[in-house]
Amino acid sequence: MSDQQTEKNAQSNEPQASRLLVLWRKIALIRESRVGMLGTFLVAFWLVLSVIVPALPLFDPLQQYPCCISLPIASHGEDGGFFVLGTDDRGRDILARLVWGGRLVLFWATLSMLVAYVVGGAMGLVAGYLRGWWDVGLSFLANVLLSFPVMVMYLLVITYLGGASGVNVIFAVTFATAPAIFRIVRGLILDIRARDYVFAAQVRGEHPLRIMLVELLPNVRGPLIVDMCLRLGYTTITIALLGYLGIGLPPPAPNWGTMIADAQQFGHLGVNAMLWPALAISTLVLGLNLFADGLREVSLRD
Amino acid sequence: MLKLFLRRLLSIVLIGLVISFVLFLIFESDKLDVAGKVLGAYSTQEQRLIWLERNGYNEPFLLRYADWLGNFVVGDWGKSLQYDIPVRPYLLAQLKNTAILGGLVFSLTLLFSLVLGVISGVFEGRAIDRSVSIFAVLTTSVPEFASATLLAAVFVFWLGVLPGTSTFQNGFSWKEVVLPVAVLVIYNFGYYTRMTRASMAEVMTSQYVRTAILKGMRFRRVVLNHALRNALIAPFTVMVLQLNYLLSGVIVVEVFFAYKGFGKMLYDAALFGDLYILEAATMISVAIAVFSQFVSDVGYALLNPRIRFG
């Protein structure tokens, strides 16, 4: 009995794997788009950097060198240290903070985007497939939440939950973006819920939950992947932005936004420390946008 | 048409009521917390209880909500805890500065994105279209606080031609408005340009435009008289709808440049816990957002004959 079951599992796993392979091949088509490749390169640059940063020969991003406050690019420290991009107002190495900051921003952006996607996606699936009162209620909730300007939402959620912390940031991002994800998923599901294969599954007597997750969700993944890339860009901006406003991840974590806010108080002296994180976030978001553009371009072709 | 209008009106009133209730729940359901905020952290429990009694906080919750909503509607928004001045005149003064900023940003964004979007949509795939598209992606990828940093580095610290803050210390000054407006226009116009372009490109391939060209009409007239009207429906409604996002961007830029406006006030109030300013400001911002949704819906119906007569 158990042998049979494992065999059955192995069989059902195989098409699963090949499906992932097909998806991967589709994404790999992006090399046919020049814009998409530029985006891939930029995203890969930051992704690789933030993975390997613990192994890089960098300064400690939190270490303050009182000797070396606000040094310009390519400065030598007292003890022979070399600050490639200079130091900030507390004598911390800008390059180290930049690269560690990328890791922090990417990590929290991905995490909060995924949480928002799970919440918004589940709401959209339920509303789009079950319709009826579920749809009415959830759509109204989404409309109410979408009526808040996002910044107001961030300020309210985070100050109400008790200030800057990682968990509160995830809450704020979820509140602000899950309704938009809900709308997209709901629309896509409404489009395919009357297809024959859905009807076949209903006739087979499958559980609604299974229909939603196995029949419906995989068939709307194309547009959702593009949307996820774009949304990861927005969320990256949000994480840095909340840091800039002082309601994101608490200092002294090297968040790009916090770095800009810290340096801004020092006028002329802070310009160097301000410019680098601004360039960093711009290149990362540009990369994500171009990547999404490229994906859309190649997926529209077939 | 009238039915659609009324239905929309009803729906926004309903949403507005629900939101006001949620906000009241968030801000004032904990009475002692309110008293603590008003009287300060060092007030005693007795003082707080007396204050609550005197100010009618011991009535049932729903009654308090009704009172509060009524007071909001007639313009009695309480007193700022931080500055000890009535909220309404203060808030309206800040809102005026923000309206100047928002109005400039909205009209300039509209101008740039429509002109550029129409041009690149008409010449789809040509060099000019490509360069506009690249420029648009580039500028939308730079978030407000990053482009503000870059612009400030160039114009404030390097060239020294513009002020880095917009506090209006010596009264209103146009010079202090330039950078905030520039930052917001640069960030916003790309998205609408791309949308106008897509809409225009689609209309240009439609049957009736082809017919107009084939019957020998001058190209300029086809574009201006036939294509443009239909192509602008989508971008226009989306733009009004996105006033919401504009307001969010305004808050960021106002904080960056210390611009004396509504967004900076809201931000300061949230960080300080200035309850009555925060209540009034969120109500106003939600009202703006909901109202713009209404205008966008009705505007779409008015512009689009298929809905108007449908």
Coordinates of C-alpha atoms in Angstrom, one line a residue:
Chain A
M1 CA 0.0 0.0 0.0
S2 CA 2.7 2.5 1.0
D3 CA 4.8 1.4 -1.9
Q4 CA 2.0 2.1 -4.2
Q5 CA 1.5 5.5 -2.7
T6 CA 5.1 6.5 -3.0
E7 CA 5.0 5.4 -6.6
K8 CA 2.0 7.5 -7.2
N9 CA 3.7 10.4 -5.5
A10 CA 6.7 10.0 -7.7
Q11 CA 4.5 10.0 -10.7
S12 CA 2.6 13.1 -9.7
N13 CA 5.9 14.8 -8.8
E14 CA 7.3 14.4 -12.3
P15 CA 4.9 16.6 -14.2
Q16 CA 5.3 19.1 -11.4
A17 CA 9.0 19.3 -12.0
S18 CA 8.7 19.6 -15.7
R19 CA 6.1 22.3 -15.2
L20 CA 8.7 24.3 -13.2
L21 CA 11.2 23.6 -16.0
V22 CA 8.8 25.0 -18.6
L23 CA 8.3 28.1 -16.4
W24 CA 12.0 28.5 -16.1
R25 CA 12.5 28.2 -19.9
K26 CA 9.8 30.9 -20.3
I27 CA 11.6 33.2 -18.0
A28 CA 14.9 32.4 -19.7
L29 CA 13.4 33.7 -22.9
I30 CA 14.2 37.1 -21.5
R31 CA 17.7 36.9 -23.0
E32 CA 16.0 37.8 -26.3
S33 CA 15.1 41.2 -24.9
R34 CA 17.9 43.6 -24.6
V35 CA 16.1 45.7 -22.0
G36 CA 15.3 42.6 -20.1
M37 CA 18.9 41.5 -20.1
L38 CA 20.0 44.9 -18.7
G39 CA 17.5 44.5 -16.0
T40 CA 18.6 41.0 -15.2
F41 CA 22.2 42.2 -15.0
L42 CA 21.3 45.0 -12.5
V43 CA 19.1 42.8 -10.3
A44 CA 21.7 40.0 -10.4
F45 CA 24.4 42.4 -9.4
W46 CA 22.6 43.4 -6.2
L47 CA 21.3 39.9 -5.5
V48 CA 24.8 38.4 -5.8
L49 CA 26.3 41.1 -3.7
S50 CA 23.8 40.8 -0.9
V51 CA 24.3 37.0 -0.8
I52 CA 28.1 37.0 -0.7
V53 CA 28.6 40.1 1.4
P54 CA 29.5 38.2 4.6
A55 CA 32.5 36.8 2.7
L56 CA 33.7 40.1 1.3
P57 CA 36.7 41.9 2.7
L58 CA 34.7 44.9 3.9
F59 CA 34.7 47.1 7.0
D60 CA 32.1 46.3 9.7
P61 CA 29.1 48.5 8.6
L62 CA 28.4 49.5 12.2
Q63 CA 32.0 50.2 13.3
Q64 CA 32.5 53.9 13.9
Y65 CA 36.0 55.4 13.3
P66 CA 36.2 58.7 15.3
C67 CA 39.3 59.6 13.4
C68 CA 37.7 59.6 10.0
I69 CA 34.4 61.5 9.9
S70 CA 32.8 62.4 6.6
L71 CA 35.8 61.5 4.4
P72 CA 35.4 61.9 0.6
I73 CA 35.8 59.0 -1.9
A74 CA 39.0 57.0 -1.8
S75 CA 40.4 58.2 1.5
H76 CA 43.0 56.6 3.7
G77 CA 42.1 56.1 7.4
E78 CA 44.6 56.5 10.2
D79 CA 45.5 52.8 10.7
G80 CA 46.1 52.2 7.0
G81 CA 42.4 51.4 6.3
F82 CA 41.1 52.5 2.9
F83 CA 37.6 53.8 2.5
V84 CA 36.7 53.3 -1.1
L85 CA 33.6 55.5 -1.1
G86 CA 34.6 57.5 2.0
T87 CA 32.9 57.6 5.4
D88 CA 29.6 59.0 6.8
D89 CA 29.0 61.5 9.6
R90 CA 29.9 58.9 12.3
G91 CA 33.0 57.6 10.5
R92 CA 31.4 54.5 9.2
D93 CA 32.5 53.0 5.9
I94 CA 30.0 53.9 3.2
L95 CA 30.8 51.0 0.9
A96 CA 30.2 48.5 3.6
R97 CA 27.0 50.1 4.7
L98 CA 25.8 50.3 1.0
V99 CA 26.4 46.6 0.4
W100 CA 25.0 45.4 3.7
G101 CA 22.1 47.9 3.2
G102 CA 21.3 46.2 -0.1
R103 CA 21.1 42.9 1.7
L104 CA 18.8 44.3 4.3
V105 CA 16.5 46.2 1.9
L106 CA 16.2 43.2 -0.5
F107 CA 15.5 40.8 2.3
W108 CA 12.8 42.8 3.9
A109 CA 11.3 43.9 0.6
T110 CA 11.0 40.3 -0.6
L111 CA 9.6 39.1 2.7
S112 CA 7.0 41.7 3.0
M113 CA 6.1 41.5 -0.7
L114 CA 5.5 37.7 -0.3
V115 CA 3.4 38.2 2.8
A116 CA 1.3 40.8 1.1
Y117 CA 1.0 38.4 -1.9
V118 CA -0.2 35.5 0.2
V119 CA -2.8 37.7 1.9
G120 CA -4.0 39.5 -1.2
G121 CA -3.8 36.4 -3.4
A122 CA -5.9 34.3 -0.9
M123 CA -8.5 37.1 -0.8
G124 CA -8.5 37.4 -4.5
L125 CA -8.9 33.6 -5.1
V126 CA -11.7 33.4 -2.6
A127 CA -13.6 36.4 -3.9
G128 CA -13.0 35.5 -7.6
Y129 CA -14.0 31.8 -7.3
L130 CA -16.7 31.7 -4.7
R131 CA -18.3 35.1 -5.7
G132 CA -21.4 35.9 -3.7
W133 CA -21.1 37.5 -0.3
W134 CA -17.4 36.7 -0.1
D135 CA -16.8 38.8 -3.2
V136 CA -19.0 41.7 -2.0
G137 CA -17.4 41.7 1.5
L138 CA -13.8 41.4 0.4
S139 CA -14.2 43.9 -2.5
F140 CA -15.7 46.4 -0.1
L141 CA -12.8 45.9 2.3
A142 CA -10.3 46.3 -0.5
N143 CA -12.0 49.5 -1.6
V144 CA -11.9 50.9 1.9
L145 CA -8.2 50.1 2.3
L146 CA -7.4 51.5 -1.2
S147 CA -9.1 54.8 -0.2
F148 CA -6.2 55.6 2.1
P149 CA -3.2 57.3 0.5
V150 CA -0.4 54.7 1.0
M151 CA 1.8 57.1 3.0
V152 CA -1.0 57.9 5.3
M153 CA -1.6 54.2 5.7
Y154 CA 2.1 53.6 6.6
L155 CA 2.1 56.4 9.1
L156 CA -1.1 55.2 10.7
V157 CA -0.3 51.5 10.9
I158 CA 3.3 52.0 12.1
T159 CA 2.6 54.6 14.7
Y160 CA -0.5 52.8 15.9
L161 CA 1.4 49.5 16.2
G162 CA 4.0 51.2 18.3
G163 CA 6.8 52.5 16.0
A164 CA 9.6 51.3 13.9
S165 CA 10.3 47.5 13.7
G166 CA 10.6 44.9 11.1
V167 CA 7.2 43.2 11.9
N168 CA 5.4 46.5 11.8
V169 CA 6.9 47.2 8.4
I170 CA 5.5 43.9 7.1
F171 CA 2.1 44.8 8.5
A172 CA 2.2 48.2 6.9
V173 CA 3.2 46.9 3.5
T174 CA 0.6 44.2 3.6
F175 CA -2.2 46.7 4.5
A176 CA -1.1 49.0 1.7
T177 CA -0.5 46.5 -1.1
A178 CA -2.7 43.4 -0.4
P179 CA -5.8 45.2 -1.7
A180 CA -4.1 46.0 -5.0
I181 CA -3.0 42.4 -5.3
F182 CA -6.5 41.3 -4.4
R183 CA -7.9 43.3 -7.3
I184 CA -5.4 41.8 -9.8
V185 CA -5.9 38.2 -8.7
R186 CA -9.7 38.5 -8.5
G187 CA -9.8 39.9 -12.0
L188 CA -7.6 37.1 -13.4
I189 CA -9.7 34.4 -11.6
L190 CA -13.0 35.9 -12.8
D191 CA -11.6 35.6 -16.3
I192 CA -10.8 31.8 -16.1
R193 CA -13.3 30.5 -13.5
A194 CA -15.8 29.5 -16.2
R195 CA -13.3 27.5 -18.3
D196 CA -14.0 23.8 -19.0
Y197 CA -11.2 22.4 -16.9
V198 CA -12.6 24.2 -13.9
F199 CA -16.0 22.8 -14.6
A200 CA -14.5 19.3 -15.0
A201 CA -12.9 19.6 -11.6
Q202 CA -16.2 20.7 -10.1
V203 CA -17.9 17.7 -11.7
R204 CA -15.2 15.4 -10.3
G205 CA -16.3 16.7 -6.9
E206 CA -13.0 18.3 -6.0
H207 CA -12.8 20.5 -2.9
P208 CA -13.1 24.3 -3.7
L209 CA -9.8 24.8 -2.0
R210 CA -8.1 22.3 -4.3
I211 CA -9.7 23.8 -7.3
M212 CA -8.4 27.3 -6.3
L213 CA -4.9 26.1 -5.6
V214 CA -4.4 23.5 -8.2
E215 CA -6.7 24.4 -11.1
L216 CA -6.9 28.2 -10.9
L217 CA -3.7 29.6 -9.4
P218 CA -1.2 27.9 -11.7
N219 CA -3.1 29.2 -14.7
V220 CA -2.7 32.8 -13.8
R221 CA 0.9 32.7 -12.8
G222 CA 2.2 34.5 -15.9
P223 CA 0.8 38.0 -15.2
L224 CA 1.4 37.5 -11.5
I225 CA 5.1 36.9 -12.0
V226 CA 5.4 40.1 -13.9
D227 CA 3.4 41.9 -11.3
M228 CA 5.6 40.4 -8.5
C229 CA 8.7 41.9 -10.2
L230 CA 7.2 45.3 -10.4
R231 CA 5.8 45.1 -6.9
L232 CA 9.2 44.0 -5.5
G233 CA 10.5 47.3 -7.0
Y234 CA 7.8 49.3 -5.2
T235 CA 8.4 47.4 -2.0
T236 CA 12.1 48.0 -2.2
I237 CA 11.3 51.7 -2.5
T238 CA 8.9 51.4 0.5
I239 CA 11.5 49.7 2.7
A240 CA 14.1 52.4 2.0
L241 CA 11.5 55.1 2.2
L242 CA 10.2 54.1 5.6
G243 CA 13.8 54.0 6.7
Y244 CA 14.2 57.5 5.4
L245 CA 11.1 58.7 7.3
G246 CA 12.4 57.1 10.5
I247 CA 9.5 54.6 10.8
G248 CA 11.1 51.6 9.1
L249 CA 13.7 49.2 10.3
P250 CA 15.3 50.8 13.4
P251 CA 18.8 52.2 13.2
P252 CA 21.7 51.5 13.3
A253 CA 20.8 48.9 10.6
P254 CA 22.4 50.2 7.4
N255 CA 19.2 50.9 5.5
W256 CA 19.6 52.9 2.3
G257 CA 16.8 55.3 3.3
T258 CA 18.2 55.8 6.8
M259 CA 21.6 56.5 5.3
I260 CA 20.1 59.4 3.2
A261 CA 18.2 60.7 6.2
D262 CA 21.4 60.7 8.4
A263 CA 23.5 62.4 5.8
Q264 CA 21.0 65.0 4.9
Q265 CA 21.3 66.8 8.2
F266 CA 24.9 67.7 7.4
G267 CA 24.5 69.7 4.2
H268 CA 27.7 70.0 2.2
L269 CA 29.5 67.4 4.4
G270 CA 26.8 64.8 3.8
V271 CA 26.5 65.0 0.0
N272 CA 28.9 62.1 -0.6
A273 CA 27.2 59.9 2.0
M274 CA 23.8 60.8 0.5
L275 CA 24.5 60.2 -3.2
W276 CA 25.6 56.5 -3.0
P277 CA 22.4 55.1 -1.4
A278 CA 20.3 57.2 -3.8
L279 CA 22.2 55.7 -6.7
A280 CA 22.0 52.2 -5.2
I281 CA 18.2 52.2 -4.9
S282 CA 17.7 53.8 -8.3
T283 CA 19.8 51.1 -10.0
L284 CA 18.1 48.2 -8.2
V285 CA 14.6 49.5 -8.9
L286 CA 15.5 50.3 -12.5
G287 CA 16.7 46.7 -12.8
L288 CA 13.5 45.3 -11.4
N289 CA 11.4 47.5 -13.7
L290 CA 13.4 46.5 -16.8
F291 CA 13.3 42.9 -15.9
A292 CA 9.5 43.0 -15.6
D293 CA 9.3 44.9 -18.9
G294 CA 11.5 42.2 -20.6
L295 CA 9.3 39.4 -19.2
R296 CA 6.2 41.1 -20.5
E297 CA 7.8 41.6 -23.9
V298 CA 8.8 38.0 -24.3
S299 CA 5.6 36.6 -22.8
L300 CA 3.5 38.8 -25.1
R301 CA 5.2 37.3 -28.1
D302 CA 3.8 33.8 -27.8
Chain B
M1 CA -26.3 58.3 -16.3
L2 CA -28.0 59.9 -13.4
K3 CA -28.4 56.4 -11.9
L4 CA -24.7 55.7 -12.2
F5 CA -23.9 59.1 -10.7
L6 CA -26.2 58.4 -7.7
R7 CA -24.9 54.9 -7.2
R8 CA -21.3 56.1 -7.1
L9 CA -22.2 58.9 -4.7
L10 CA -23.9 56.4 -2.4
S11 CA -20.9 54.1 -2.5
I12 CA -18.4 56.8 -1.6
V13 CA -20.6 58.1 1.2
L14 CA -20.7 54.6 2.6
I15 CA -17.0 54.1 2.3
G16 CA -16.4 57.5 3.8
L17 CA -18.6 56.6 6.8
V18 CA -16.9 53.2 7.3
I19 CA -13.4 54.8 7.2
S20 CA -14.4 57.6 9.6
F21 CA -15.7 55.0 12.0
V22 CA -12.5 52.9 11.7
L23 CA -10.4 56.0 12.3
F24 CA -12.4 56.9 15.3
L25 CA -12.0 53.4 16.6
I26 CA -8.2 53.6 16.1
F27 CA -7.8 57.0 17.6
E28 CA -10.3 57.3 20.4
S29 CA -11.5 53.9 21.6
D30 CA -8.9 53.9 24.4
K31 CA -10.2 56.8 26.4
L32 CA -7.4 56.9 29.0
D33 CA -4.9 57.0 26.3
V34 CA -6.6 60.0 24.8
A35 CA -6.6 61.8 28.2
G36 CA -2.9 60.9 28.6
K37 CA -2.0 62.4 25.3
V38 CA -4.0 65.6 25.9
L39 CA -2.8 66.1 29.5
G40 CA 0.7 64.9 29.0
A41 CA 2.7 61.9 30.3
Y42 CA 3.0 63.3 33.8
S43 CA -0.7 63.7 34.6
T44 CA -2.2 61.6 37.3
Q45 CA -4.9 59.0 36.9
E46 CA -7.4 61.2 38.7
Q47 CA -6.7 64.2 36.5
R48 CA -7.3 62.1 33.5
L49 CA -10.6 60.7 34.8
I50 CA -11.8 64.2 35.6
W51 CA -10.8 65.4 32.2
L52 CA -12.7 62.6 30.6
E53 CA -15.8 63.4 32.7
R54 CA -15.7 67.1 31.8
N55 CA -15.2 66.5 28.1
G56 CA -18.1 64.1 27.7
Y57 CA -15.9 61.0 27.2
N58 CA -18.0 58.9 29.5
E59 CA -20.9 58.7 27.0
P60 CA -21.5 55.5 25.0
F61 CA -19.0 54.9 22.2
L62 CA -21.4 55.3 19.4
L63 CA -22.8 58.5 20.7
R64 CA -19.3 59.9 21.0
Y65 CA -18.6 58.8 17.4
A66 CA -21.7 60.6 16.2
D67 CA -20.7 63.8 18.1
W68 CA -17.2 63.6 16.7
L69 CA -18.4 63.1 13.2
G70 CA -20.8 66.0 13.5
N71 CA -18.1 68.3 14.9
F72 CA -15.9 67.3 12.0
V73 CA -18.5 68.1 9.4
V74 CA -19.2 71.5 10.9
G75 CA -15.5 72.3 11.1
D76 CA -14.8 71.9 14.8
W77 CA -11.6 69.9 14.7
G78 CA -10.3 70.5 18.2
K79 CA -6.9 71.9 19.3
S80 CA -3.4 70.9 18.4
L81 CA -1.6 69.2 21.3
Q82 CA 1.8 70.2 20.0
Y83 CA 1.2 73.9 19.2
D84 CA -1.9 74.6 21.4
I85 CA -3.7 76.3 18.6
P86 CA -7.1 75.5 16.9
V87 CA -6.5 72.8 14.2
R88 CA -8.7 74.2 11.5
P89 CA -7.0 77.5 10.5
Y90 CA -3.6 75.9 10.9
L91 CA -4.5 72.9 8.8
L92 CA -6.1 75.0 6.1
A93 CA -3.1 77.2 5.8
Q94 CA -0.8 74.2 5.3
L95 CA -3.3 72.7 2.9
K96 CA -3.1 75.9 0.8
N97 CA 0.7 75.5 0.4
T98 CA 0.2 71.9 -0.6
A99 CA -2.5 72.8 -3.0
I100 CA 0.0 75.1 -4.8
L101 CA 2.5 72.2 -4.9
G102 CA 0.0 69.6 -6.0
G103 CA -1.7 71.8 -8.6
L104 CA 1.6 72.7 -10.2
V105 CA 2.7 69.0 -10.2
F106 CA -0.6 67.8 -11.6
S107 CA -0.7 70.3 -14.4
L108 CA 2.9 69.9 -15.4
T109 CA 2.8 66.1 -15.2
L110 CA -0.4 66.2 -17.4
L111 CA 1.3 68.5 -19.9
F112 CA 4.5 66.5 -20.3
S113 CA 3.0 63.0 -20.2
L114 CA 0.3 63.8 -22.7
V115 CA 2.5 65.5 -25.2
L116 CA 5.3 62.9 -24.9
G117 CA 2.9 60.0 -24.8
V118 CA 0.9 61.1 -27.8
I119 CA 4.1 61.7 -29.8
S120 CA 5.6 58.4 -29.0
G121 CA 2.3 56.6 -29.5
V122 CA 1.9 58.1 -33.0
F123 CA 5.4 57.2 -34.0
E124 CA 5.4 53.8 -32.3
G125 CA 8.7 51.9 -32.7
R126 CA 10.7 54.9 -34.1
A127 CA 13.7 56.4 -32.6
I128 CA 11.8 59.2 -30.8
D129 CA 9.4 56.6 -29.3
R130 CA 12.3 54.6 -28.1
S131 CA 14.1 57.5 -26.4
V132 CA 10.9 58.7 -24.7
S133 CA 10.3 55.1 -23.4
I134 CA 13.8 54.8 -22.1
F135 CA 13.6 58.2 -20.4
A136 CA 10.3 57.3 -18.9
V137 CA 11.5 54.0 -17.4
L138 CA 14.6 55.7 -16.1
T139 CA 12.8 58.5 -14.3
T140 CA 10.1 56.3 -12.7
S141 CA 12.8 54.0 -11.3
V142 CA 14.2 56.8 -9.2
P143 CA 12.1 57.1 -6.1
E144 CA 11.2 60.6 -4.8
F145 CA 13.7 60.7 -2.0
A146 CA 16.5 59.5 -4.2
S147 CA 15.8 62.0 -7.0
A148 CA 15.4 64.7 -4.4
T149 CA 18.9 63.8 -3.1
L150 CA 20.4 63.9 -6.6
L151 CA 18.8 67.2 -7.6
A152 CA 19.7 68.7 -4.2
A153 CA 23.3 67.6 -4.7
V154 CA 23.5 69.3 -8.1
F155 CA 21.4 72.5 -7.6
V156 CA 21.8 73.2 -3.9
F157 CA 25.3 72.0 -3.0
W158 CA 27.2 72.1 -6.3
L159 CA 25.7 75.0 -8.3
G160 CA 24.2 76.7 -5.3
V161 CA 21.3 78.2 -7.3
L162 CA 18.4 76.9 -5.3
P163 CA 17.5 76.6 -1.6
G164 CA 17.6 73.1 0.0
T165 CA 14.6 73.7 2.2
S166 CA 11.2 75.1 1.6
T167 CA 10.2 76.4 5.0
F168 CA 8.9 79.8 3.7
Q169 CA 10.6 81.6 6.6
N170 CA 10.2 85.0 4.8
G171 CA 6.8 84.3 3.4
F172 CA 5.9 82.3 0.3
S173 CA 8.8 82.0 -2.2
W174 CA 8.6 80.6 -5.7
K175 CA 12.3 79.6 -5.6
E176 CA 11.6 77.2 -2.8
V177 CA 8.9 75.5 -4.8
V178 CA 11.0 74.6 -7.8
L179 CA 12.8 71.6 -6.4
P180 CA 9.8 69.9 -4.8
V181 CA 7.8 70.3 -8.0
A182 CA 10.6 69.1 -10.2
V183 CA 11.1 65.9 -8.0
L184 CA 7.4 65.0 -8.2
V185 CA 7.0 65.7 -11.9
I186 CA 10.1 63.7 -12.8
Y187 CA 8.9 60.7 -10.7
N188 CA 5.3 60.8 -11.9
F189 CA 5.3 61.7 -15.6
G190 CA 6.9 58.4 -16.8
Y191 CA 4.0 56.2 -15.7
Y192 CA 1.4 58.4 -17.4
T193 CA 3.6 58.9 -20.5
R194 CA 3.7 55.1 -21.0
M195 CA 0.0 54.8 -20.4
T196 CA -0.8 57.5 -22.9
R197 CA 1.6 56.0 -25.4
A198 CA -0.1 52.5 -25.1
S199 CA -3.5 54.0 -25.4
M200 CA -2.5 56.2 -28.4
A201 CA -0.7 53.3 -30.1
E202 CA -3.8 51.1 -29.7
V203 CA -6.2 53.8 -31.1
M204 CA -3.8 54.4 -34.1
T205 CA -4.2 50.8 -35.2
S206 CA -8.0 50.9 -35.0
Q207 CA -10.3 50.7 -38.0
Y208 CA -11.6 54.2 -38.0
V209 CA -8.2 55.8 -37.9
R210 CA -7.1 53.7 -40.8
T211 CA -10.2 54.6 -42.7
A212 CA -9.5 58.3 -42.0
I213 CA -6.0 58.0 -43.3
L214 CA -7.0 56.0 -46.3
K215 CA -9.7 58.5 -47.4
G216 CA -6.9 61.0 -47.7
M217 CA -7.3 63.1 -44.6
R218 CA -4.2 64.9 -43.5
F219 CA -2.3 63.0 -40.9
R220 CA -2.2 65.8 -38.4
R221 CA -6.0 66.1 -38.5
V222 CA -6.5 62.4 -38.1
V223 CA -4.4 62.5 -35.0
L224 CA -5.7 65.6 -33.4
N225 CA -9.4 65.3 -34.3
H226 CA -10.0 61.5 -34.4
A227 CA -7.5 59.6 -32.4
L228 CA -6.6 62.0 -29.6
R229 CA -10.1 62.1 -28.0
N230 CA -10.4 58.4 -27.6
A231 CA -6.8 57.9 -26.6
L232 CA -7.0 60.3 -23.7
I233 CA -9.9 58.7 -21.9
A234 CA -7.8 56.1 -20.1
P235 CA -4.9 58.3 -19.1
F236 CA -7.1 61.1 -17.8
T237 CA -9.2 58.9 -15.6
V238 CA -6.2 57.1 -14.2
M239 CA -4.5 60.3 -13.5
V240 CA -7.4 61.7 -11.4
L241 CA -7.7 58.3 -9.7
Q242 CA -4.0 58.4 -8.8
L243 CA -4.3 61.7 -6.9
N244 CA -4.1 59.3 -4.0
Y245 CA -0.5 58.4 -5.0
L246 CA 0.3 62.0 -5.7
L247 CA -0.6 62.8 -2.1
S248 CA 1.7 60.1 -0.9
G249 CA 4.5 61.5 -2.9
V250 CA 3.8 65.0 -1.7
I251 CA 4.2 63.8 1.9
V252 CA 7.7 62.4 1.1
V253 CA 8.8 65.4 -0.8
E254 CA 7.5 67.8 1.9
V255 CA 9.4 65.9 4.5
F256 CA 12.6 66.0 2.4
F257 CA 12.5 69.7 1.8
A258 CA 10.8 70.6 5.1
Y259 CA 8.1 72.1 2.9
K260 CA 5.6 73.9 5.0
G261 CA 2.5 72.0 3.9
F262 CA -0.1 69.4 4.7
G263 CA 2.1 66.4 4.3
K264 CA 4.8 67.6 6.6
M265 CA 2.1 68.5 9.1
L266 CA 0.6 65.0 8.9
Y267 CA 4.0 63.4 9.3
D268 CA 4.9 65.5 12.3
A269 CA 1.5 64.9 13.9
A270 CA 1.9 61.1 13.4
L271 CA 5.4 61.1 15.0
F272 CA 4.4 63.4 17.9
G273 CA 1.0 61.8 18.5
D274 CA -0.8 65.0 17.9
L275 CA -4.2 63.4 18.1
Y276 CA -6.6 66.1 16.8
I277 CA -4.4 67.2 13.9
L278 CA -3.9 63.6 12.9
E279 CA -7.6 62.9 13.0
A280 CA -8.5 65.9 10.9
A281 CA -5.6 65.4 8.5
T282 CA -6.4 61.7 7.8
M283 CA -10.0 62.5 7.3
I284 CA -9.2 65.3 4.9
S285 CA -6.7 63.1 2.9
V286 CA -9.2 60.2 2.7
A287 CA -11.9 62.6 1.6
I288 CA -9.6 63.9 -1.2
A289 CA -8.9 60.3 -2.2
V290 CA -12.5 59.2 -2.2
F291 CA -13.7 62.3 -3.9
S292 CA -11.1 61.9 -6.7
Q293 CA -12.2 58.3 -7.2
F294 CA -15.7 59.7 -7.7
V295 CA -14.6 62.4 -10.1
S296 CA -12.6 59.8 -12.0
D297 CA -15.5 57.4 -12.4
V298 CA -18.0 60.0 -13.4
G299 CA -15.4 61.6 -15.7
Y300 CA -14.8 58.3 -17.4
A301 CA -18.5 57.8 -18.0
L302 CA -18.8 61.4 -19.4
L303 CA -15.9 61.0 -21.7
N304 CA -16.7 57.5 -22.9
P305 CA -19.9 57.5 -25.1
R306 CA -20.1 53.7 -24.8
I307 CA -20.8 54.0 -21.1
R308 CA -22.7 57.3 -21.3
F309 CA -25.4 55.9 -23.6
G310 CA -25.1 52.2 -22.4

